[in-house]
C-alpha positions as a printed NumPy array, in Angstrom:
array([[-13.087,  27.431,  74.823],
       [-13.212,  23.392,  73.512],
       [-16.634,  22.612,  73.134],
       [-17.808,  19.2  ,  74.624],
       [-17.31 ,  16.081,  72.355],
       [-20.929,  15.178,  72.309],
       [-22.008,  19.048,  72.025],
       [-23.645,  21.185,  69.26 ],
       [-21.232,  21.611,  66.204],
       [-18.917,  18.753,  66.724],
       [-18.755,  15.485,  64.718],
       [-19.101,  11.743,  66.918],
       [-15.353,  10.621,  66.193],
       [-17.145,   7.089,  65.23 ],
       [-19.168,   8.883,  62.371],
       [-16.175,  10.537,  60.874],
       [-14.432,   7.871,  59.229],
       [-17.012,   6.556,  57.738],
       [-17.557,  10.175,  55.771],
       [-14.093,  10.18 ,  54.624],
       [-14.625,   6.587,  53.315],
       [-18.036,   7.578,  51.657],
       [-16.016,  10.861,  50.42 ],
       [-12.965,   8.594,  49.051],
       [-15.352,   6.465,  46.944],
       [-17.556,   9.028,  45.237],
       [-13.899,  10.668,  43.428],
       [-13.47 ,   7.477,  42.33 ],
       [-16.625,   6.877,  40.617],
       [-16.304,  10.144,  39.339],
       [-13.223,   8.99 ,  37.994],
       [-14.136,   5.782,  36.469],
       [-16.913,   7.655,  35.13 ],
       [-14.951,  10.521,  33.148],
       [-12.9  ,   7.166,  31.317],
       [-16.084,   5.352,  30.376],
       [-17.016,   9.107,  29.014],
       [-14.217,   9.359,  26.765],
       [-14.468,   6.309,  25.208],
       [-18.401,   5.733,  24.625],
       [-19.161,   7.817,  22.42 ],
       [-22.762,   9.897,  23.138],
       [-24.027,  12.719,  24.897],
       [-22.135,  15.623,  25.537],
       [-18.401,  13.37 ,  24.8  ],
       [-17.122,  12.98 ,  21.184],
       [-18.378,  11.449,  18.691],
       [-14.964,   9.63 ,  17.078],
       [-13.417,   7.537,  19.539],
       [ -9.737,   8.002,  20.549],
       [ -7.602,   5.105,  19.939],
       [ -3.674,   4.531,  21.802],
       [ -2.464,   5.03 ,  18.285],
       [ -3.459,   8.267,  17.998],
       [ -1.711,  10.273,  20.658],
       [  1.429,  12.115,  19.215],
       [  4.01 ,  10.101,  20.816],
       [  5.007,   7.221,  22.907],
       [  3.915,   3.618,  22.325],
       [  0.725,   2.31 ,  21.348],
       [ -1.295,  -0.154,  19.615],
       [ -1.357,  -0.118,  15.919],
       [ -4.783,  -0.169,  13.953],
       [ -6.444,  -3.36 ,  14.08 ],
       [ -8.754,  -5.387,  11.383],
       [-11.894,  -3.849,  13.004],
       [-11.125,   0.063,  12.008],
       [-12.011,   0.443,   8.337],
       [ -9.126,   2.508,   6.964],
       [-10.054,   3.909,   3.517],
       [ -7.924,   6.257,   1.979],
       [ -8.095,   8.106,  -1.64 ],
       [ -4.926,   7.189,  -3.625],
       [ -4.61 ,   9.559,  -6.792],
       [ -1.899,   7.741,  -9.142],
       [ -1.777,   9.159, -13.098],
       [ -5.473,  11.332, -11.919],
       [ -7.212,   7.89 , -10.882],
       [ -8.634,   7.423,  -7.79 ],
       [ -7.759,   4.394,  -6.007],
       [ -9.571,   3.343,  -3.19 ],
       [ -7.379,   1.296,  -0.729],
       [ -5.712,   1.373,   3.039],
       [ -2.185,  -1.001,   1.804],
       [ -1.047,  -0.431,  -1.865],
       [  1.308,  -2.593,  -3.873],
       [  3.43 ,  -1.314,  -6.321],
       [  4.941,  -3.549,  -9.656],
       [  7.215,  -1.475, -11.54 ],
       [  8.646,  -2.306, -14.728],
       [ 12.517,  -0.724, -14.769],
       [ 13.525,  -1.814, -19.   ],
       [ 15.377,  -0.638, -21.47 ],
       [ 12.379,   0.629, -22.643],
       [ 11.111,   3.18 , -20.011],
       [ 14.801,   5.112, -19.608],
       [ 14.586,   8.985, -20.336],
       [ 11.009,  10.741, -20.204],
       [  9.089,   7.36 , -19.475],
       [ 11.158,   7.222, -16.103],
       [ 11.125,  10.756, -14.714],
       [  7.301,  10.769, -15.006],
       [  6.687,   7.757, -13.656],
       [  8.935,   8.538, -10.54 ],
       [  7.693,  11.828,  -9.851],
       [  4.454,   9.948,  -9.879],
       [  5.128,   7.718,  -7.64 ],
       [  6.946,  10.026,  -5.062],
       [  3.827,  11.946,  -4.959],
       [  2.09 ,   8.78 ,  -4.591],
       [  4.425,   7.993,  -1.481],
       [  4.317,  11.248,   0.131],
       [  0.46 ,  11.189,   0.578],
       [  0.104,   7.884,   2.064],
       [ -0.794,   8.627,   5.713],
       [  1.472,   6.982,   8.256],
       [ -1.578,   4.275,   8.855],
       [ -1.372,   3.127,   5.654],
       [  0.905,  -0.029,   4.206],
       [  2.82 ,  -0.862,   1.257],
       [  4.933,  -2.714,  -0.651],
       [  7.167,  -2.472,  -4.035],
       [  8.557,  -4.785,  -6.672],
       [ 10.587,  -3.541,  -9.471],
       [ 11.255,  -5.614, -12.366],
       [ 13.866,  -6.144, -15.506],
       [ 16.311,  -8.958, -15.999],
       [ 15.696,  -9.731, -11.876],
       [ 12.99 ,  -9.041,  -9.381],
       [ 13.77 ,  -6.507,  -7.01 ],
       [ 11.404,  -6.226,  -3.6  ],
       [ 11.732,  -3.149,  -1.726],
       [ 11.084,  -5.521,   1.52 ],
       [ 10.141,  -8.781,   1.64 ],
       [  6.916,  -7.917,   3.641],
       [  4.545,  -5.048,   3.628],
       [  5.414,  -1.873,   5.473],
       [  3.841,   1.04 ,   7.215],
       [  3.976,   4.12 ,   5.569],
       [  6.333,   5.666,   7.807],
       [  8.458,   8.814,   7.14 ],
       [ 11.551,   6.585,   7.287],
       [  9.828,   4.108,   4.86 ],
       [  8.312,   6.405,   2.025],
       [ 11.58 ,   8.28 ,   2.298],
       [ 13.554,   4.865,   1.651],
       [ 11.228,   4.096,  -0.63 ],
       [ 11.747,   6.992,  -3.384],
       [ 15.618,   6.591,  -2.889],
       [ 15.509,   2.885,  -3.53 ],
       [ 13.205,   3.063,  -7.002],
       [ 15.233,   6.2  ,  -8.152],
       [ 18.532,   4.176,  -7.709],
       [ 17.43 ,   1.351,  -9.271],
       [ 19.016,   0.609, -13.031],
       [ 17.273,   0.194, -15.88 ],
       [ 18.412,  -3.069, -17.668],
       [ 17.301,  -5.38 , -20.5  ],
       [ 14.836,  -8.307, -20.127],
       [ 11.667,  -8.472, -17.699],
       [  9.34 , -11.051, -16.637],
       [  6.072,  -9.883, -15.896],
       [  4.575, -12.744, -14.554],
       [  6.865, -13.86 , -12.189],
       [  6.82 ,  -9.622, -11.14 ],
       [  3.159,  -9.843, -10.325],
       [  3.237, -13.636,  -8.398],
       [  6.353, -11.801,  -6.121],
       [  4.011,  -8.551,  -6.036],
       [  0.999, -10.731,  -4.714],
       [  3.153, -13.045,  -2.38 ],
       [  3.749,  -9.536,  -0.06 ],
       [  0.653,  -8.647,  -0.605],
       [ -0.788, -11.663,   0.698],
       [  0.876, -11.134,   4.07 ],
       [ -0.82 ,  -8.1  ,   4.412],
       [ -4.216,  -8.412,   6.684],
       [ -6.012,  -5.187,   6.018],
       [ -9.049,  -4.915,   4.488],
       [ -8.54 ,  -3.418,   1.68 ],
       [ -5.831,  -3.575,  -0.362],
       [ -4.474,  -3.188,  -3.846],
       [ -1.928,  -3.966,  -6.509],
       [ -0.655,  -1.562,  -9.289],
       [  1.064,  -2.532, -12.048],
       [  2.875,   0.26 , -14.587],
       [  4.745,  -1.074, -17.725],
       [  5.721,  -0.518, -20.961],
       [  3.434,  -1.084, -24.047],
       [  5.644,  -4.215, -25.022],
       [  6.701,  -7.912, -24.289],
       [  9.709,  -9.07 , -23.207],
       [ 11.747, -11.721, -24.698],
       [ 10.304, -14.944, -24.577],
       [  7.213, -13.752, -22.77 ],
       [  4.947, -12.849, -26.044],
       [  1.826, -15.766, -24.539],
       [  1.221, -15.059, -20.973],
       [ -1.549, -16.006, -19.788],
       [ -3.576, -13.432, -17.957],
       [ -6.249, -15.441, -16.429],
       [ -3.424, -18.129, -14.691],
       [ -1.98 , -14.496, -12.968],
       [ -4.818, -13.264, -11.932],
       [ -6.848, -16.226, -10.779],
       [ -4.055, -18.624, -10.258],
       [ -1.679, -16.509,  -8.402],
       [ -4.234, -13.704,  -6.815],
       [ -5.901, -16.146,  -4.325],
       [ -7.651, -13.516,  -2.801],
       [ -8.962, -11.683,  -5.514],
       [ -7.116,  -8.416,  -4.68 ],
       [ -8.02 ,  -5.639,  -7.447],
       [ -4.893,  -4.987, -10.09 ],
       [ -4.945,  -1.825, -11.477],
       [ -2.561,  -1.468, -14.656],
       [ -0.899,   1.235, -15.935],
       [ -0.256,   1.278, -19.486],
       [  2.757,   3.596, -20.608],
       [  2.384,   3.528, -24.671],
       [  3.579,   5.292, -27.371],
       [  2.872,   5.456, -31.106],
       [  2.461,   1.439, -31.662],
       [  1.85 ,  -1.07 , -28.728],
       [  1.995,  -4.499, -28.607],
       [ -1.646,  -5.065, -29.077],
       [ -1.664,  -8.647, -27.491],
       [  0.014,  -7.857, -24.525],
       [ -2.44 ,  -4.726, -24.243],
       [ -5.372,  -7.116, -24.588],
       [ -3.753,  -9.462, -21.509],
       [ -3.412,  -6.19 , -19.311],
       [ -6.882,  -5.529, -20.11 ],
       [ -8.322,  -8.541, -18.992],
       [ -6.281,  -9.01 , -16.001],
       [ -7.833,  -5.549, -14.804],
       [-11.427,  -5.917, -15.571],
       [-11.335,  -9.727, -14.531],
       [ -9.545,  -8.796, -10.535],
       [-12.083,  -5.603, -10.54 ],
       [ -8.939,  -3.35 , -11.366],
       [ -8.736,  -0.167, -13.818],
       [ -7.078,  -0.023, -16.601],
       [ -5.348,   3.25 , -18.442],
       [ -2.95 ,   4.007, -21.613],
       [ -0.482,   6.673, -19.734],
       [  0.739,   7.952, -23.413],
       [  4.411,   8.465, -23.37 ],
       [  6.466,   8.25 , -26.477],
       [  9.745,   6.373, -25.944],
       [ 13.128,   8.193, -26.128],
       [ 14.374,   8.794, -29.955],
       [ 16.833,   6.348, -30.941],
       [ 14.765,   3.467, -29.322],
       [ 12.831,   1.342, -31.558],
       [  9.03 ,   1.529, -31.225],
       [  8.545,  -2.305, -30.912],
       [ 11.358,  -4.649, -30.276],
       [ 12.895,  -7.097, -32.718],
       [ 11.533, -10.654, -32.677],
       [ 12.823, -13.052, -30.612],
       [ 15.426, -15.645, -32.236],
       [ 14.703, -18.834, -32.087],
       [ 17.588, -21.249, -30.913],
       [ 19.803, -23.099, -33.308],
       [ 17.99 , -26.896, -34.025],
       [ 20.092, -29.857, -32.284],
       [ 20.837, -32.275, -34.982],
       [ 20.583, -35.598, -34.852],
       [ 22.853, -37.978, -33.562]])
């Protein structure tokens, strides 16, 4: 039997929708309150905050300035401390044979444990300059793969220029805006041609504008170049860098230091 409207039991029809509204609003407070939950951390939630970047696929927003990306770079058993590296390679005469399988195996190790949040860049160096891109790059399966098959592929010709490897080196690095970033330099325990008096300070204050570490890498046999040992020294310790001798002895056949340079014929006068 229907019970009365107004009777025992039975809600005024004027009083229900204002439940259902009261009802509607509490799930979404509820709601808005589980979001705010997830990403402040305390209490019971998390303690690391999830960022867009993180989830496993789709779009998202790539790290910013604020998060302070640190990672451990081992390169020759040194720790480097940095979140974008930038690589200077010297590809002479003078590191074919042993001197060039180490140092690529190195740095496809080095490649392959950069995290995918992580930047670089590369420069290779002989008779031309060679950038891997002309700005820095995230460290990207596609990228560190590219990356190994470009410096392996690379020929190893006469001539270098050192300075003008580390000013190209810097320029990329410069349009990187990560905290902390840093340059490494590996080459041979000799000059070039024409390039016995560079100056170390004019590279690494002139041309390092902001004072990014360089970190040099020293491969040297028997006899070195002592100068140009010296220069990579103090272009190290003065850009708060590290320097090591990687001892390597060059491939037999190849002289340990190379001959002088020849001066060009006098013009006589007319």
């Amino acid at each position: 039997m229907l019970k009365n409207k107004d009777g025992p039991g039975m809600v005024p029809h004027h009083v229900l929708p204002l439940i259902l509204g009261l009802l509607f609003c509490a799930g979404g407070f509820g709601t808005n309150g589980t979001v705010c939950a997830q990403e402040t951390p305390g209490g019971n939630t998390p303690s690391e905050r999830s960022t867009i970047y993180d989830l496993p696929s789709g779009g998202g927003n790539l790290p910013t300035e604020d998060d302070d990306i640190t990672e451990v770079i081992q390169i020759f058993g040194t720790e480097i401390f940095a979140d974008s590296l930038y690589l200077c390679l010297e590809h002479t005469e003078w590191m074919k044979g042993e001197r060039a399988a180490v140092i690529s195996a190195e740095l496809s190790n080095l490649i392959s444990l950069l995290s995918s949040r992580a930047r670089f860049g590369s420069v290779i160096f002989n008779q031309s300059i060679h950038p891997f891109r002309n700005i820095p790059v995230l460290a990207t399966f596609n990228h560190k793969t590219q990356m190994k098959i470009w410096e392996s592929s690379k020929e190893y010709e006469d001539g270098a220029s050192m300075a003008d490897a580390i000013k190209e080196t810097l320029k990329i690095a410069h349009l990187d805006t990560t905290k902390h970033r840093a340059v490494v330099l590996i080459l041979d325990d000799r000059y070039s041609i024409d390039e016995n008096s560079i100056d170390p300070f004019l590279i690494a204050t002139a041309q390092n504008t902001e004072g990014l570490p360089i970190h040099i890498f020293f491969i040297t046999g028997e006899v070195s170049d002592g100068t140009l040992e010296t220069s990579c020294r103090l272009i190290s310790s003065s850009t708060g860098g590290r320097f090591r001798r990687i001892p390597i002895t060059p491939d037999p056949g190849q002289p340990l230091l190379p001959p002088l340079p020849i001066p060009p014929p006098m013009s006589s006068p007319t």
